[in-house]
Coordinates of C-alpha atoms in Angstrom, one line a residue:
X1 CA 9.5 56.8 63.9
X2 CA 13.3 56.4 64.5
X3 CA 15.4 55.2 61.4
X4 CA 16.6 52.1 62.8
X5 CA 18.9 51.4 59.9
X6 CA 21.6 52.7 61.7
X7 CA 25.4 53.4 60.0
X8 CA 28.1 53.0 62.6
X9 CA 31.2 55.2 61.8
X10 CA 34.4 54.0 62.9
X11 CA 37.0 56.4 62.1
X12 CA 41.0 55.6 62.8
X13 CA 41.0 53.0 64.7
X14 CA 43.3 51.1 63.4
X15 CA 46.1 51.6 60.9
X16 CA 46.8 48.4 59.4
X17 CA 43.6 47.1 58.2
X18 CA 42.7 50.4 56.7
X19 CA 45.8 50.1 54.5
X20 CA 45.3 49.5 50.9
X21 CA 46.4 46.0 50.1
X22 CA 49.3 47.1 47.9
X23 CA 50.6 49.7 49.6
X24 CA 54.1 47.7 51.7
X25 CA 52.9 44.6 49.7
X26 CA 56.1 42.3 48.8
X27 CA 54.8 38.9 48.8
X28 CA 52.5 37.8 45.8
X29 CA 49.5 37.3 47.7
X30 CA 47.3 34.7 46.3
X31 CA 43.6 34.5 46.8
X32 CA 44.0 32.4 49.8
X33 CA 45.9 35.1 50.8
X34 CA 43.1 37.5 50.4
X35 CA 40.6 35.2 52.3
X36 CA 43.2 35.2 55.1
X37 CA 43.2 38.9 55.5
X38 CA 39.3 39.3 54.6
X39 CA 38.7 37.0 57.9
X40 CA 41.7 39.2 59.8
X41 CA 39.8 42.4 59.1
X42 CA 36.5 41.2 59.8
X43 CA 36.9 39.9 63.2
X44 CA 39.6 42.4 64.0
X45 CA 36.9 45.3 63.5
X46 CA 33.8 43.5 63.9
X47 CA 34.3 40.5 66.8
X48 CA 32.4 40.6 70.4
X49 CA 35.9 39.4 71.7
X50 CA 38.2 41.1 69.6
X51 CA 40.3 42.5 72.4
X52 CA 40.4 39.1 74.2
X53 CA 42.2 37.5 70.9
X54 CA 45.7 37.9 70.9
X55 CA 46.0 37.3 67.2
X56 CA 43.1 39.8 66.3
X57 CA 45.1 42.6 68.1
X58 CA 45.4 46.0 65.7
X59 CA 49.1 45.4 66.2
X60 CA 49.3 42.1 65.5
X61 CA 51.0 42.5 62.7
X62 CA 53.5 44.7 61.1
X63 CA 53.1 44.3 57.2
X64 CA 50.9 42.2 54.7
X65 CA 53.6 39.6 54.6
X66 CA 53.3 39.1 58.1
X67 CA 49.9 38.4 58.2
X68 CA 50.3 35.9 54.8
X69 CA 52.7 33.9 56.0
X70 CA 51.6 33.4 59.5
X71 CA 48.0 32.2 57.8
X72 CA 49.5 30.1 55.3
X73 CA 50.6 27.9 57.9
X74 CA 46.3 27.2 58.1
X75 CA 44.8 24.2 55.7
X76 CA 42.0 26.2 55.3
X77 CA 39.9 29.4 55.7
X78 CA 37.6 27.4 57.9
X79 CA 40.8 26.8 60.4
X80 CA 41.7 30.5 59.9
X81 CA 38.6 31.1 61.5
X82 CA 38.1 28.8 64.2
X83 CA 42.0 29.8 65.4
X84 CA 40.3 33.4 65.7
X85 CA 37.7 32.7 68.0
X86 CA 37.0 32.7 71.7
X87 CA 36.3 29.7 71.9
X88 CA 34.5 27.7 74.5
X89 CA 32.8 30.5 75.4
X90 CA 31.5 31.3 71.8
X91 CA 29.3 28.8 70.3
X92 CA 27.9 30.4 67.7
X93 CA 30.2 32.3 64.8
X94 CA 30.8 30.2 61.6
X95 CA 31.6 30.8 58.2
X96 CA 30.4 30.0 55.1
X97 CA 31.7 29.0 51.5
X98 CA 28.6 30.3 49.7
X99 CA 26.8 33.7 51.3
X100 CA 24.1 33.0 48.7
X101 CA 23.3 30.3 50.1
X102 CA 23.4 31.9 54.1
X103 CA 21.4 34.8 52.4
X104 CA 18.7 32.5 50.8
X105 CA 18.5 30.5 54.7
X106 CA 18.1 33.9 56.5
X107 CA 14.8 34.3 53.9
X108 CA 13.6 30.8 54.7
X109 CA 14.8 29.2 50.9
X110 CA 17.1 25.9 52.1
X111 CA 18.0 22.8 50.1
X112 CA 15.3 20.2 51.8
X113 CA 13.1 17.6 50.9
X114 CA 10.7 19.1 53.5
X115 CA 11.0 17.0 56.3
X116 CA 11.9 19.2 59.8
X117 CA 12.7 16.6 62.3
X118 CA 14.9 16.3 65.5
X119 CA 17.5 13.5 66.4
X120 CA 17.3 11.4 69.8
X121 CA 19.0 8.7 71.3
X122 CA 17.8 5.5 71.7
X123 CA 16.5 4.6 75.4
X124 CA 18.8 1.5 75.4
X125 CA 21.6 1.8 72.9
X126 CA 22.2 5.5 73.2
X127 CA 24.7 5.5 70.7
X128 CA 21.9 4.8 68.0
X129 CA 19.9 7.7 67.0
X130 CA 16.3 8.1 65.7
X131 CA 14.5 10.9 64.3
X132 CA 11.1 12.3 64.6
X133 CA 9.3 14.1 61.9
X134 CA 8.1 17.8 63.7
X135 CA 6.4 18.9 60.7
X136 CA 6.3 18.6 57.0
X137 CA 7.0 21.9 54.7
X138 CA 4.0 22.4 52.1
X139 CA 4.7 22.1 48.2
X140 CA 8.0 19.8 49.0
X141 CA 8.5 16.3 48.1
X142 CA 8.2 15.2 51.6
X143 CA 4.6 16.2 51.9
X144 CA 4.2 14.9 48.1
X145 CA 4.5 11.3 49.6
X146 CA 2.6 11.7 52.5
X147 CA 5.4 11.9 55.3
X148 CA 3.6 13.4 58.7
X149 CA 4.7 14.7 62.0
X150 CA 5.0 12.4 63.8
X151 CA 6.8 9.3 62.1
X152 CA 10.1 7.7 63.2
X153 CA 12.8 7.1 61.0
X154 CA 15.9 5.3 61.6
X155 CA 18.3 4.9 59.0
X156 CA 19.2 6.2 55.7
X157 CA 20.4 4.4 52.5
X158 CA 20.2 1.2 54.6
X159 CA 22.6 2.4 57.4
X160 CA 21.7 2.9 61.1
X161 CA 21.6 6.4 62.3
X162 CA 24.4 6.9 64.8
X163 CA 25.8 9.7 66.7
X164 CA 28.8 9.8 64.9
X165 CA 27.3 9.2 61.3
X166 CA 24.0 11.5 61.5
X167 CA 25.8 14.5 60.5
X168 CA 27.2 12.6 57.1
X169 CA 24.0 10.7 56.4
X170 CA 21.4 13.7 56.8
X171 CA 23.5 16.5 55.8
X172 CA 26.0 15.8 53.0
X173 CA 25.9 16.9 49.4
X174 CA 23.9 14.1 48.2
X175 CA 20.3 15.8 47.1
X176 CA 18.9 12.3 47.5
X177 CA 18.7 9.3 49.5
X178 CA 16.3 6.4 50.9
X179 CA 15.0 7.1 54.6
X180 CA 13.8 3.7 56.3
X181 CA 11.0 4.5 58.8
X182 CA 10.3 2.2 62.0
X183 CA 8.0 2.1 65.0
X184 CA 8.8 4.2 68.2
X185 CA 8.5 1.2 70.6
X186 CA 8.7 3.1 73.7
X187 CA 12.1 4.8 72.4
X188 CA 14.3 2.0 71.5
X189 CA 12.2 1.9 67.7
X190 CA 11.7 -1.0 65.3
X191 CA 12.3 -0.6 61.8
X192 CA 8.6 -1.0 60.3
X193 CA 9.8 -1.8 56.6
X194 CA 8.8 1.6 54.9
X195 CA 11.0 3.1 52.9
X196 CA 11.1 6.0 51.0
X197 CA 12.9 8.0 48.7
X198 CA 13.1 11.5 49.5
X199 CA 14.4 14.4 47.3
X200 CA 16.5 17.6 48.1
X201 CA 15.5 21.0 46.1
X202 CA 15.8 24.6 47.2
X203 CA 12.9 25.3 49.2
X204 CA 11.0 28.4 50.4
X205 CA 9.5 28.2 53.7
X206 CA 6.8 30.3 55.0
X207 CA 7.9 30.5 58.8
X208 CA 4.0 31.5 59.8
X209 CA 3.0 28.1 59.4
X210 CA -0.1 28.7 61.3
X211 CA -2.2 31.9 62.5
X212 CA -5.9 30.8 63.7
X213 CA -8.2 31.5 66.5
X214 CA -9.6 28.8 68.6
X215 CA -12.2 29.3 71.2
X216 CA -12.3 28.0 74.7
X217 CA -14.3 28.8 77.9
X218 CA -16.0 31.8 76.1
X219 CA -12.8 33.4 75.7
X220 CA -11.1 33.9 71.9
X221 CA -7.6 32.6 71.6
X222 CA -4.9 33.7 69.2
X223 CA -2.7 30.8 68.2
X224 CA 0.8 31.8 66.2
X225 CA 3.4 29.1 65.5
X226 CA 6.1 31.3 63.9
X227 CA 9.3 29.0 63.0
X228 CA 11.8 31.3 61.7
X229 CA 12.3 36.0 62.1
X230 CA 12.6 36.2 58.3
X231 CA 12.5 40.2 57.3
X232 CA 11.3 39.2 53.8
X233 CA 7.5 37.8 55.6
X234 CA 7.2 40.7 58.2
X235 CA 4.3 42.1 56.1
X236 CA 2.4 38.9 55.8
X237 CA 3.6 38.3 60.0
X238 CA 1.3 42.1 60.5
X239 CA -1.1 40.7 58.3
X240 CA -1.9 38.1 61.0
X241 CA -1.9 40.6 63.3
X242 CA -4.8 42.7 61.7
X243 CA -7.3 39.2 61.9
X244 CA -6.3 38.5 65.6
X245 CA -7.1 42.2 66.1
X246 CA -10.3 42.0 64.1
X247 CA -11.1 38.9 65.8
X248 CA -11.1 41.0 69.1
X249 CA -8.8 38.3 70.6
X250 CA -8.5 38.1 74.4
X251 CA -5.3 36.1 75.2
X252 CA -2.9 35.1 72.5
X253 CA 0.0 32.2 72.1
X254 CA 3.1 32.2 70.2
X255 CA 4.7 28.7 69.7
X256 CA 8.4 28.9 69.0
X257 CA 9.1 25.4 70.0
X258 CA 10.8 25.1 67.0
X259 CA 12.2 29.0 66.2
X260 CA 16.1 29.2 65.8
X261 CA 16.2 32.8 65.6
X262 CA 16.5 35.2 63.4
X263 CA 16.2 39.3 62.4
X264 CA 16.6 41.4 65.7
X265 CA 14.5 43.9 63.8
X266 CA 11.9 41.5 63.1
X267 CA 11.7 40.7 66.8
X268 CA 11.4 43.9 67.6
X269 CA 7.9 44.3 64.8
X270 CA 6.7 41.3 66.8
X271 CA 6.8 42.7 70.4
X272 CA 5.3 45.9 68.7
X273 CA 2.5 43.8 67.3
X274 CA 1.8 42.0 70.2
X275 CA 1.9 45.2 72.6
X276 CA 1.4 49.0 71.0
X277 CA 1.4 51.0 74.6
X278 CA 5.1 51.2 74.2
X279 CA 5.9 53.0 71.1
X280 CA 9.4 54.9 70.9
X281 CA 10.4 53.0 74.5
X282 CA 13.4 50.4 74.5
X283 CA 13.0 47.1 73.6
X284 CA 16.2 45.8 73.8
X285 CA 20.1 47.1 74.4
X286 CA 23.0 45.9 72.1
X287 CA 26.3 46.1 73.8
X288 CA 29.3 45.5 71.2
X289 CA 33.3 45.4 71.0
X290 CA 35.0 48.7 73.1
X291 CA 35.9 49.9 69.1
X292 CA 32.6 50.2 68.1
X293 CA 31.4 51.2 71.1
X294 CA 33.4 54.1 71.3
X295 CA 33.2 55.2 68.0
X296 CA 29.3 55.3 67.9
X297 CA 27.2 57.3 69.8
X298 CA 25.1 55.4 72.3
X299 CA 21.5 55.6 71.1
X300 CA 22.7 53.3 68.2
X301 CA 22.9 50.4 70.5
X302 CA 19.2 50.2 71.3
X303 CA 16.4 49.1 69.5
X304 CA 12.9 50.2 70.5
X305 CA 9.3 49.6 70.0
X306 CA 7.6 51.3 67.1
X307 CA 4.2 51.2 65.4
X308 CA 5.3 51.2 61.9
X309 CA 7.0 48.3 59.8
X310 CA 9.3 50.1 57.3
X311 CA 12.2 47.5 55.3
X312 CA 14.4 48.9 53.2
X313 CA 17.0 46.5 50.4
X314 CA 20.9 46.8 50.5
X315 CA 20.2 49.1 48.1
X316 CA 18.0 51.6 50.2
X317 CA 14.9 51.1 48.3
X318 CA 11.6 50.4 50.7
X319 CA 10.3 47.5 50.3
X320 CA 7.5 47.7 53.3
X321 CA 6.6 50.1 54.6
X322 CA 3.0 49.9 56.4
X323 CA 1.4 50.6 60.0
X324 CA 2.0 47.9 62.5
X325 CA -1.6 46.3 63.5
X326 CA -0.8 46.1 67.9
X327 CA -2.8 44.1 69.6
X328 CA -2.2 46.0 73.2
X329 CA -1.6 42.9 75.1
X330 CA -0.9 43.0 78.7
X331 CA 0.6 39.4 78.9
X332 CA 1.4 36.5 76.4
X333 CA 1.9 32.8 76.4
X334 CA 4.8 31.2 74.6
X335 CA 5.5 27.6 73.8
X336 CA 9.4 26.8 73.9
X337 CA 11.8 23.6 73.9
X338 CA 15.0 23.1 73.4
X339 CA 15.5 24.0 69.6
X340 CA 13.9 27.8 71.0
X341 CA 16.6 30.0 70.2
X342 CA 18.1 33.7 69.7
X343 CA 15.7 36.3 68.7
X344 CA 12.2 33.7 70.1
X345 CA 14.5 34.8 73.4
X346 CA 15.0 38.0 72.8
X347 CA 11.5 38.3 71.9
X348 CA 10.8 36.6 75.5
X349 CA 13.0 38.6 77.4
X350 CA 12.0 42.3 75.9
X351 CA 8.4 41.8 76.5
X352 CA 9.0 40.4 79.9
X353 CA 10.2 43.9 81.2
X354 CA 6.5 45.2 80.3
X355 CA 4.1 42.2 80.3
X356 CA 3.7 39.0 82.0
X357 CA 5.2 36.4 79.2
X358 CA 4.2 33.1 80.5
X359 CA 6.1 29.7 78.9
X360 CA 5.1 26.9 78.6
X361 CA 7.4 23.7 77.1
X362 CA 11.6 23.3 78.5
X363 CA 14.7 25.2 78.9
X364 CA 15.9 27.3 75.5
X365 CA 18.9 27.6 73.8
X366 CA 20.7 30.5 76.0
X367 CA 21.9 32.5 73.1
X368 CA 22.0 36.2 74.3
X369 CA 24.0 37.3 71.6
X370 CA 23.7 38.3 67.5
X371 CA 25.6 38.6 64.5
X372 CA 26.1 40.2 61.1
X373 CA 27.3 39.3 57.8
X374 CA 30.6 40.2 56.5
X375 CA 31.4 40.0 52.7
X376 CA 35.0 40.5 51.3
X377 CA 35.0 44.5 50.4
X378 CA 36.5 47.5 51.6
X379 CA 33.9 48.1 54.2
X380 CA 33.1 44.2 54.5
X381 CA 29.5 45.1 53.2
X382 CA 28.0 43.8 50.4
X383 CA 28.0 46.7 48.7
X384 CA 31.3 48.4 49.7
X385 CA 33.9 49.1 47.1
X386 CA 36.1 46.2 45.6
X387 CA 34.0 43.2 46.7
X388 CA 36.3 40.6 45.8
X389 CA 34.0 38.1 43.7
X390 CA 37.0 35.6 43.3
X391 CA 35.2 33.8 45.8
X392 CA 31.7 33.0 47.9
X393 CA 33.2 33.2 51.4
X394 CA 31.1 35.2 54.4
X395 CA 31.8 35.2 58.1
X396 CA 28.8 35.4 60.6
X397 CA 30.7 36.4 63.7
X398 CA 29.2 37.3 66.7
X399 CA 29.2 41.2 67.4
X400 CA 26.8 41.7 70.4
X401 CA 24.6 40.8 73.4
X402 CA 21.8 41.7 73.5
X403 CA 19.6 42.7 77.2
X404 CA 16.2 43.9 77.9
X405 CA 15.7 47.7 79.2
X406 CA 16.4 46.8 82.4
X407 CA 20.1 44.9 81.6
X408 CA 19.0 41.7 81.7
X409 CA 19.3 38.5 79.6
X410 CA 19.6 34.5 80.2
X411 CA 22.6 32.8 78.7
X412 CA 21.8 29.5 80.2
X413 CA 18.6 29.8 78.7
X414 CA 15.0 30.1 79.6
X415 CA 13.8 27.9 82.0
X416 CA 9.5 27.9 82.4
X417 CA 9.1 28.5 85.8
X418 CA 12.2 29.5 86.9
X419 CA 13.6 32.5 84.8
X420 CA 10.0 33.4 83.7
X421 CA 6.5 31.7 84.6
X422 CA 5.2 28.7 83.2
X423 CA 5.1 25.0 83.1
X424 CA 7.9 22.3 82.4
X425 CA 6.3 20.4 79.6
X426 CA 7.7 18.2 77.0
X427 CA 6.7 16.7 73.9
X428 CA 6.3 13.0 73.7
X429 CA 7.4 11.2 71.0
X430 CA 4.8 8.5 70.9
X431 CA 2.1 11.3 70.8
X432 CA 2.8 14.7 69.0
X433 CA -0.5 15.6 68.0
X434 CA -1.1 17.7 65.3
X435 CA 0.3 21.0 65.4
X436 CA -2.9 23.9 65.6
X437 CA -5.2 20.8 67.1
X438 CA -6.5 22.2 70.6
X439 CA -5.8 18.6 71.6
X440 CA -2.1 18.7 70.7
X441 CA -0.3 18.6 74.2
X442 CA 1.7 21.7 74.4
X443 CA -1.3 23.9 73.1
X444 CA -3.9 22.6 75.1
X445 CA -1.8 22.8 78.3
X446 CA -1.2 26.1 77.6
X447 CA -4.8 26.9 76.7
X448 CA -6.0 25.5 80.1
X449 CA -3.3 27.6 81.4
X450 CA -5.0 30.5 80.1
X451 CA -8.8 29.3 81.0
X452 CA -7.7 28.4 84.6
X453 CA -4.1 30.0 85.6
X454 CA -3.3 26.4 87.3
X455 CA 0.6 25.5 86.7
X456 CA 0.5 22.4 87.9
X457 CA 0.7 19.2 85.7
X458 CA 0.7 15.1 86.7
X459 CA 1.5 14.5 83.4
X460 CA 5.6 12.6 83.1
X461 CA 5.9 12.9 79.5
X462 CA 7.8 10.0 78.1
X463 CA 10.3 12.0 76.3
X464 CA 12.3 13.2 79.6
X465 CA 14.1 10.4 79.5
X466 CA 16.0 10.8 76.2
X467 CA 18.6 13.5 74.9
X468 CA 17.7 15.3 71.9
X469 CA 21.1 15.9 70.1
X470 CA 20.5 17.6 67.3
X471 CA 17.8 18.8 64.1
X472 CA 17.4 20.1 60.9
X473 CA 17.2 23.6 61.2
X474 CA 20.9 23.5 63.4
X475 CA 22.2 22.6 59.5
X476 CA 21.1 25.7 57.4
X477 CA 23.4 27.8 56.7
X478 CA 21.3 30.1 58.9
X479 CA 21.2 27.5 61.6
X480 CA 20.3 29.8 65.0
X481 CA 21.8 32.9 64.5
X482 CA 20.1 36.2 65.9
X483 CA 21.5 38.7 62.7
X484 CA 21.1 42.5 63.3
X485 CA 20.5 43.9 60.0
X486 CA 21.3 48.0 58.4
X487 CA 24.9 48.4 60.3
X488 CA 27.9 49.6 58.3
X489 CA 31.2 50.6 59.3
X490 CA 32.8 53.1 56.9
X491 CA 35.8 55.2 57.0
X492 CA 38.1 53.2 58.5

């Protein structure tokens, strides 16, 4: 199998960054100052756009001092940052005040009571903003008091959800707080009286949530709701594999309604475990900045199929290393909405340049592109040299696109029917279902889809109507990001 823990060498290509800090120093620079520079260096070297930045240019700056005082004019790393960026046209790089914490979310461990829900706006008053409960982590206090998919909430600590006060409610520091619960009435809910105190702790979620076989019309049915490409479950993801393959299955569906993204390399283990016949052929293309690019030869921007699961630490030590159980699939169905994200589309778009992928659910996210963490050392790795541990900042910047084999991606997202085949369905807040159920809506259309190939549907689901603004899962530090994994730049 190719080592797909790749190294990328950039040698000379700038001067200035590779300088060592002291070297034409004059200035006392403080640590703000060395936070200023870390983000400089990172996106200077690292950033999609990096040659479309005027600021991030390799000659941007003549000394150290330059570069601290032009920053110190910034109230914050954060507005560093952003004033970096290509912004409209990225939507995606942040950075974070704690990279424990972004390293936890990539694994699936978040501070949460449990609850994953999404935010809408009322029918009527569309400044007003309910949520709906899609699912309820096990072993979390949430489930502890019997919250279910499927309930309406309204307000916290007494106040009306809003569109401009959601963010401050839901997702401040505050581990704890009172969530009031009402009726849906036909989208413009009524606050039932239930309230109920609810309970932040870190929290480890299993993203298979559910891996079964259902039968219908003689034929066996593989059902995979997979909410998150976390490396550290790909083992237990191929031990699913192995029953659908012992099961003998004869179609098989993958819900990602509710996927953000995630590992590139676990996407790639997934479209292996789904197909096989394509072992050693390309799964996907990574284009990157003209630096990198240049400096790389170009078999390291392409990621292929492979029969064999092998995960190594920052360290180097293997942590998995096992046969990948393929299923040989010739087509697949996948259940997407609007929360279906990075590498659930990579994952689409790969496998649709070999096998009919067939969606059913609505238009995804449209991110086509992937990012990788950058900590404050001398070769921004983790484990580089002089990792400055005077503070927690990381950047996630973007770094890539990402196509299929045959160039292609979908930036305005997928649309079923349109971009790929499938059926326009959406879920309706007055009637869920149960995830798994072969009654709930999205997985029963698609099952009929499978037993009798019809794509047609009389069915207006109520939900069409409303705008779904936000969700949990947009509020980890993780949030959506598609993060290619094993690349290092050294010798610069």
């Amino acid at each position: 199998m190719k080592n797909i823990f790749k190294t990328f060498i950039l040698l000379a290509v700038f001067t200035f960054a590779s300088c060592e800090k002291t070297e034409i120093d004059a200035m006392q620079n403080t640590t703000q100052d060395d936070i200023n520079y870390f983000i400089w260096k990172g996106l200077n070297v690292y950033y999609f756009w990096q040659q479309d930045v005027p600021d991030l240019a390799d000659d941007r700056f003549t000394t150290f001092d330059d570069l601290y005082t032009y920053f110190r004019d910034f109230s914050s790393p954060e507005t560093v940052f952003e004033s970096l960026l290509n912004r409209p046209e990225d939507r995606f790089s942040v950075i974070v005040d704690d990279y424990v914490a972004l390293e936890n979310s990539f694994q699936g461990l978040n501070l949460s009571n449990g609850i994953e829900f999404g935010l809408v706006r009322y029918k009527t008053n569309t400044s007003n903003v309910f949520g709906y409960v899609r699912y309820v982590v096990p072993n979390s206090d949430a489930a502890s008091k019997n919250i279910v998919r499927g309930q309406i909430f309204t307000s916290i600590n007494g106040q009306q959800l809003t569109d401009t006060n959601f963010s401050s409610l839901l997702f401040s520091n505050n581990t704890s707080y009172s969530m009031g619960f009402a009726d849906y009435n036909d989208g413009d809910p009524v606050q039932n009286g239930t309230l109920v105190t609810l309970q932040k702790s870190d929290l480890q979620e299993n993203p298979i949530a559910i891996a079964k076989v259902v039968e219908a019309n003689n034929q066996k049915i593989g059902y995979l709701m997979y909410n998150q490409f976390a490396r550290n479950y790909d083992a237990e993801l191929n031990a699913a594999f192995a029953n659908f393959k012992s099961e003998n299955i004869d179609d098989l569906i993958i819900d990602l309604r509710y996927n953000p993204g995630g590992s590139v390399q676990t996407a790639s283990y997934l479209g292996s475990m789904v197909t096989g016949q394509f072992t050693d052929q390309v799964y996907s293309k990574e284009i990157w900045n003209d630096k990198i690019l240049a400096a790389n030869p170009s078999e390291n921007f392409i990621n292929n199929f492979t029969n064999q699961i092998r995960n190594v630490d920052t360290n180097g030590n293997v942590i998995v290393d096992e046969p990948i159980n393929s299923l040989g699939l010739n087509r697949v169905y996948i259940i997407t909405s609007s929360s279906t994200a990075s590498a659930s589309e990579l994952l689409m778009n790969a496998l649709s340049a070999y096998i009919d992928v067939n969606v059913v659910g609505t238009t995804t996210v449209g991110k086509q592109v992937g990012s990788i963490t950058l900590y404050d050392s001398d070769n921004l790795r983790k484990t580089g040299a002089n990792f400055n541990t005077d503070h927690n900042y990381a950047l996630q910047p973007l770094v890539l696109e990402i196509t299929n084999k045959n160039n292609v991606n979908f930036p305005n997202g997928i649309t079923p029917g349109v971009d790929l085949p499938g059926i326009v369905l959406t879920e309706d807040f007055d009637n869920l279902g149960t995830l798994g159920s072969v009654n709930e809506p999205l997985l029963s259309r698609t099952i009929q889809y499978i037993i009798t190939g019809s794509k047609s549907t009389s069915k207006i689901e109520k939900s069409n109507v409303f705008d779904e603004i936000y969700d949990s899962k947009m509020a980890t530090p993780a949030s959506n990001n598609m993060q290619s994994e094993g690349r290092s730049i050294v010798g610069f």
